[in-house]
Amino acid sequence: MSSAEGRPVVPGRPAALRTDVVVAGAGMAGVLTALALAGRGLDVLLVEQHRLGGGQSGQSHGYLHQGYAYGPDEPQLPALFRRARAHWQELTGGLAPETAGATVAFSNEAARLRAERYWQASGLPVRPVPAPGWLGPGFTSCFRSDELTYNFGHILRCLGRSTAAAGVASVPGRIAAVAEEPAGVRAELVRPDGTSVAVHGRAVVVAAGAGSPALLARSGLPPVVYCRRSFMLVLRGALPVVGAVFPEREEHGLFLASRTGHPAGTTWLVSDFQSFDGGHRDPRQLAGWWAHRLLTTLRRVVDAPVLAEVRAVSGYAAVKSGLLPSSGTVAHEFSRDLLGGRAVVTSPSKLTLAPLAAESAVRSVCARLGLPFHGLTWDGVGRQPPGPEALPGPAGEACEAWETGLAAVERPGLPDALPDIPTLSSLYAR
């Protein structure tokens, strides 16, 4: 028995695969990278071990950040967000946002002044507004931001359909290792059943986020980039549709984003600025701490009669990538080349910045393969005709990891007293 190329094939052992570019990870950065490379006439193999958007991309509250939630420690972010926004305007063309704009509220006057100075220095509009009716007492000032929220699960499904239409092949599994070879790179593909097969390509892009810690470590990225964990609370009920940011991190700032269309009412997705190293504590205990902290903060920032309309509380664990300099992440560094440019590792970053990560990866691949690079453009997902919104096969079965059974939310069982914010933050210290 022999292959089409005349090489012997061992019965029961899968033959090696060949392609131009392997893209590991079907999150937002990976899908955008695969689309852009296929648009340049390359054969692309997209590898995903779970499902389309099954990692950080599908667990997002959906904010397209403009910089209002950040501050002087991140002077580069507003310009980066503006660059990314031009891509998102193309990508979301014809698609209505879940919420248009957000309320930014402060209970601390010093924090408000710092934020205003940062916004003005960054070119962000400063628009004071009256306090909305759902906001709790004790806030000194409110502002309106330009930060929109979208259902990224829907966007990913549409992009998955575009990827399949562009001829991108998708296979279930994960890339466990990459190595240089004379014609390019060899990647080890581990399939769901545990078997391995070699994939030979001219280049490989690792866009698997926190799902590829060994490859991220090999690229020289610090552990904080790919080990941070957090939680998202999911609340449902007769709730107003709002988008809100509470940037006062020392007092436990929050992101709050709404989605509509669920039978149980409006869905609130609530996350915070805090994170931890999941490898050093019992995740159930951490989940309980975070759930209590989030709910305690919600009682402070949301008017009690509004919060009383919550009918269901659940949540799920999420991956969070850092942007603060203290965390070791460089916000403008979206990828690193390995093996003489044969491999490109994208740095997990804010979902808002995914188009810039794809742009960086595609630029590196084009340089390696001797192709011209003239920037990236996208088709608007909102203008797609009706049709199936997924990649074929296991990679397209679902897009969002809703309510993954955080029992600690319903039955916290906290063994210790609830830590304060500095203590929680110190749980991640490397």
PDB file of N, CA and C in Angstrom, residues 18 40 93 188 194 215 272 317 322 341 379-380:
ATOM      1  N   ARG A  18      -0.790  17.807   4.291  1.00  0.00           N
ATOM      2  CA  ARG A  18       0.006  18.881   3.719  1.00  0.00           C
ATOM      3  C   ARG A  18      -0.897  20.058   3.387  1.00  0.00           C
ATOM      4  N   ARG A  40      -5.792  35.212  -0.029  1.00  0.00           N
ATOM      5  CA  ARG A  40      -4.555  35.415  -0.798  1.00  0.00           C
ATOM      6  C   ARG A  40      -4.193  34.175  -1.617  1.00  0.00           C
ATOM      7  N   GLY A  93     -20.583  45.605   9.527  1.00  0.00           N
ATOM      8  CA  GLY A  93     -21.428  46.373   8.619  1.00  0.00           C
ATOM      9  C   GLY A  93     -22.781  45.699   8.420  1.00  0.00           C
ATOM     10  N   GLU A 188       2.509  18.938  14.982  1.00  0.00           N
ATOM     11  CA  GLU A 188       1.909  17.704  15.488  1.00  0.00           C
ATOM     12  C   GLU A 188       0.451  17.968  15.825  1.00  0.00           C
ATOM     13  N   GLY A 194      -6.928  11.057  20.653  1.00  0.00           N
ATOM     14  CA  GLY A 194      -5.583  10.918  21.193  1.00  0.00           C
ATOM     15  C   GLY A 194      -4.527  10.539  20.183  1.00  0.00           C
ATOM     16  N   LEU A 215       3.230  26.333  23.728  1.00  0.00           N
ATOM     17  CA  LEU A 215       3.716  27.083  22.576  1.00  0.00           C
ATOM     18  C   LEU A 215       3.843  28.566  22.906  1.00  0.00           C
ATOM     19  N   ASP A 272     -15.436  41.524  35.728  1.00  0.00           N
ATOM     20  CA  ASP A 272     -14.722  42.542  36.496  1.00  0.00           C
ATOM     21  C   ASP A 272     -13.294  42.685  36.001  1.00  0.00           C
ATOM     22  N   ALA A 317     -16.622  29.963  33.967  1.00  0.00           N
ATOM     23  CA  ALA A 317     -15.217  30.354  34.041  1.00  0.00           C
ATOM     24  C   ALA A 317     -14.793  30.939  32.705  1.00  0.00           C
ATOM     25  N   GLY A 322      -4.124  39.846  30.032  1.00  0.00           N
ATOM     26  CA  GLY A 322      -3.776  41.107  30.649  1.00  0.00           C
ATOM     27  C   GLY A 322      -3.239  42.125  29.668  1.00  0.00           C
ATOM     28  N   GLY A 341      10.546  32.629  11.313  1.00  0.00           N
ATOM     29  CA  GLY A 341       9.327  33.125  10.678  1.00  0.00           C
ATOM     30  C   GLY A 341       8.415  32.037  10.163  1.00  0.00           C
ATOM     31  N   ASP A 379     -15.492  41.645   4.800  1.00  0.00           N
ATOM     32  CA  ASP A 379     -16.887  41.778   4.402  1.00  0.00           C
ATOM     33  C   ASP A 379     -17.752  41.844   5.654  1.00  0.00           C
ATOM     34  N   GLY A 380     -18.780  42.682   5.629  1.00  0.00           N
ATOM     35  CA  GLY A 380     -19.662  42.820   6.776  1.00  0.00           C
ATOM     36  C   GLY A 380     -20.514  41.586   6.996  1.00  0.00           C
TER      37      GLY A 380
END
